Structure formats: C-alpha cells, structure tokens
Amino acid sequence: MARVVVDVMLKPEILDPQGQAVANALPRLGVTSVSSVRIGRRIEIEFDGEPDLETAREIADKLLANPVIEDFVVTTSDAEVA
C-alpha cells in the first residue's frame, strides 16, 4: 500500500483563532521564542499499489479543503504502511 499525505492549512490572510490561542498560551509555559502559530489538518490516504497523486489532489480539492479559505499540499509518505 502507498500512503499520500494531504496537509490543509488556512490561507495566510485568514485569521487563525485556534493558532492565536496556542500562541497566547505559550508564555505561560515559559516559551517566549515563538512569534506565531498556525493550526492545520493532516489527512493520510492509503492507495492499493502506487500512490495516485492526481486522485489525491482531486479528493483534497473537492472534499478535504475549502478552497476559499484553505490551501493544501499533497505529498507521498515515506513511512511504511503496516
């Protein structure tokens, strides 16, 4: 089996309240060197045989990401599937 990874992130111009909440909490943990945090999603798709990047892109574009506010990147995974 082959694994394809889809990383979905809010576009840079879209506010990320979840990331902002994490960034605001970091100083309470003693972490002061982080200037920004963005929260996203990672989706793993397993294909029988070779990974089909075009199909994965179509799935991401039509189902996994909202193209109005999110960007996505499709990559193959180097991790072996058990």
mmCIF file of N, CA and C in Angstrom, residues 6-14 41 57-73:
data_model
loop_
_atom_site.group_PDB
_atom_site.id
_atom_site.type_symbol
_atom_site.label_atom_id
_atom_site.label_comp_id
_atom_site.label_asym_id
_atom_site.label_seq_id
_atom_site.Cartn_x
_atom_site.Cartn_y
_atom_site.Cartn_z
ATOM 1 N N VAL A 6 -2.095 14.636 2.853
ATOM 2 C CA VAL A 6 -2.659 15.923 2.475
ATOM 3 C C VAL A 6 -2.604 16.825 3.708
ATOM 4 N N ASP A 7 -1.859 17.919 3.609
ATOM 5 C CA ASP A 7 -1.797 18.913 4.681
ATOM 6 C C ASP A 7 -2.665 20.093 4.272
ATOM 7 N N VAL A 8 -3.640 20.421 5.125
ATOM 8 C CA VAL A 8 -4.568 21.516 4.854
ATOM 9 C C VAL A 8 -4.313 22.613 5.878
ATOM 10 N N MET A 9 -4.111 23.827 5.387
ATOM 11 C CA MET A 9 -3.872 24.980 6.258
ATOM 12 C C MET A 9 -4.750 26.143 5.816
ATOM 13 N N LEU A 10 -5.130 26.976 6.784
ATOM 14 C CA LEU A 10 -5.821 28.200 6.430
ATOM 15 C C LEU A 10 -4.889 29.063 5.590
ATOM 16 N N LYS A 11 -5.443 29.785 4.640
ATOM 17 C CA LYS A 11 -4.632 30.707 3.843
ATOM 18 C C LYS A 11 -4.038 31.760 4.776
ATOM 19 N N PRO A 12 -2.863 32.292 4.436
ATOM 20 C CA PRO A 12 -2.188 33.248 5.330
ATOM 21 C C PRO A 12 -3.032 34.465 5.702
ATOM 22 N N GLU A 13 -3.900 34.903 4.807
ATOM 23 C CA GLU A 13 -4.697 36.096 5.082
ATOM 24 C C GLU A 13 -5.922 35.823 5.961
ATOM 25 N N ILE A 14 -6.197 34.551 6.246
ATOM 26 C CA ILE A 14 -7.337 34.175 7.083
ATOM 27 C C ILE A 14 -6.881 34.092 8.537
ATOM 28 N N ARG A 41 -4.588 20.699 9.412
ATOM 29 C CA ARG A 41 -5.001 19.297 9.476
ATOM 30 C C ARG A 41 -4.087 18.464 8.592
ATOM 31 N N ARG A 57 -5.131 14.816 -5.117
ATOM 32 C CA ARG A 57 -5.374 16.255 -5.282
ATOM 33 C C ARG A 57 -6.853 16.538 -5.520
ATOM 34 N N GLU A 58 -7.492 15.692 -6.313
ATOM 35 C CA GLU A 58 -8.921 15.867 -6.581
ATOM 36 C C GLU A 58 -9.738 15.679 -5.302
ATOM 37 N N ILE A 59 -9.393 14.662 -4.504
ATOM 38 C CA ILE A 59 -10.071 14.426 -3.225
ATOM 39 C C ILE A 59 -9.892 15.637 -2.314
ATOM 40 N N ALA A 60 -8.666 16.138 -2.238
ATOM 41 C CA ALA A 60 -8.381 17.287 -1.378
ATOM 42 C C ALA A 60 -9.151 18.519 -1.836
ATOM 43 N N ASP A 61 -9.154 18.772 -3.131
ATOM 44 C CA ASP A 61 -9.806 19.960 -3.678
ATOM 45 C C ASP A 61 -11.322 19.915 -3.518
ATOM 46 N N LYS A 62 -11.915 18.744 -3.704
ATOM 47 C CA LYS A 62 -13.376 18.634 -3.702
ATOM 48 C C LYS A 62 -13.973 18.263 -2.346
ATOM 49 N N LEU A 63 -13.152 17.675 -1.454
ATOM 50 C CA LEU A 63 -13.734 17.143 -0.219
ATOM 51 C C LEU A 63 -13.019 17.598 1.051
ATOM 52 N N LEU A 64 -11.695 17.638 1.036
ATOM 53 C CA LEU A 64 -10.952 17.841 2.273
ATOM 54 C C LEU A 64 -10.659 19.303 2.604
ATOM 55 N N ALA A 65 -10.555 20.156 1.611
ATOM 56 C CA ALA A 65 -10.208 21.557 1.842
ATOM 57 C C ALA A 65 -11.282 22.474 1.271
ATOM 58 N N ASN A 66 -11.463 23.599 1.930
ATOM 59 C CA ASN A 66 -12.335 24.651 1.416
ATOM 60 C C ASN A 66 -11.445 25.628 0.663
ATOM 61 N N PRO A 67 -11.468 25.607 -0.675
ATOM 62 C CA PRO A 67 -10.518 26.410 -1.452
ATOM 63 C C PRO A 67 -10.670 27.918 -1.266
ATOM 64 N N VAL A 68 -11.764 28.354 -0.693
ATOM 65 C CA VAL A 68 -11.958 29.784 -0.453
ATOM 66 C C VAL A 68 -11.048 30.263 0.679
ATOM 67 N N ILE A 69 -10.880 29.439 1.717
ATOM 68 C CA ILE A 69 -10.113 29.878 2.891
ATOM 69 C C ILE A 69 -8.912 28.999 3.207
ATOM 70 N N GLU A 70 -8.741 27.878 2.490
ATOM 71 C CA GLU A 70 -7.666 26.952 2.817
ATOM 72 C C GLU A 70 -6.817 26.610 1.600
ATOM 73 N N ASP A 71 -5.545 26.339 1.864
ATOM 74 C CA ASP A 71 -4.625 25.793 0.880
ATOM 75 C C ASP A 71 -4.310 24.366 1.287
ATOM 76 N N PHE A 72 -3.864 23.545 0.328
ATOM 77 C CA PHE A 72 -3.454 22.193 0.680
ATOM 78 C C PHE A 72 -2.225 21.799 -0.120
ATOM 79 N N VAL A 73 -1.479 20.851 0.441
ATOM 80 C CA VAL A 73 -0.299 20.293 -0.201
ATOM 81 C C VAL A 73 -0.426 18.782 -0.156
#
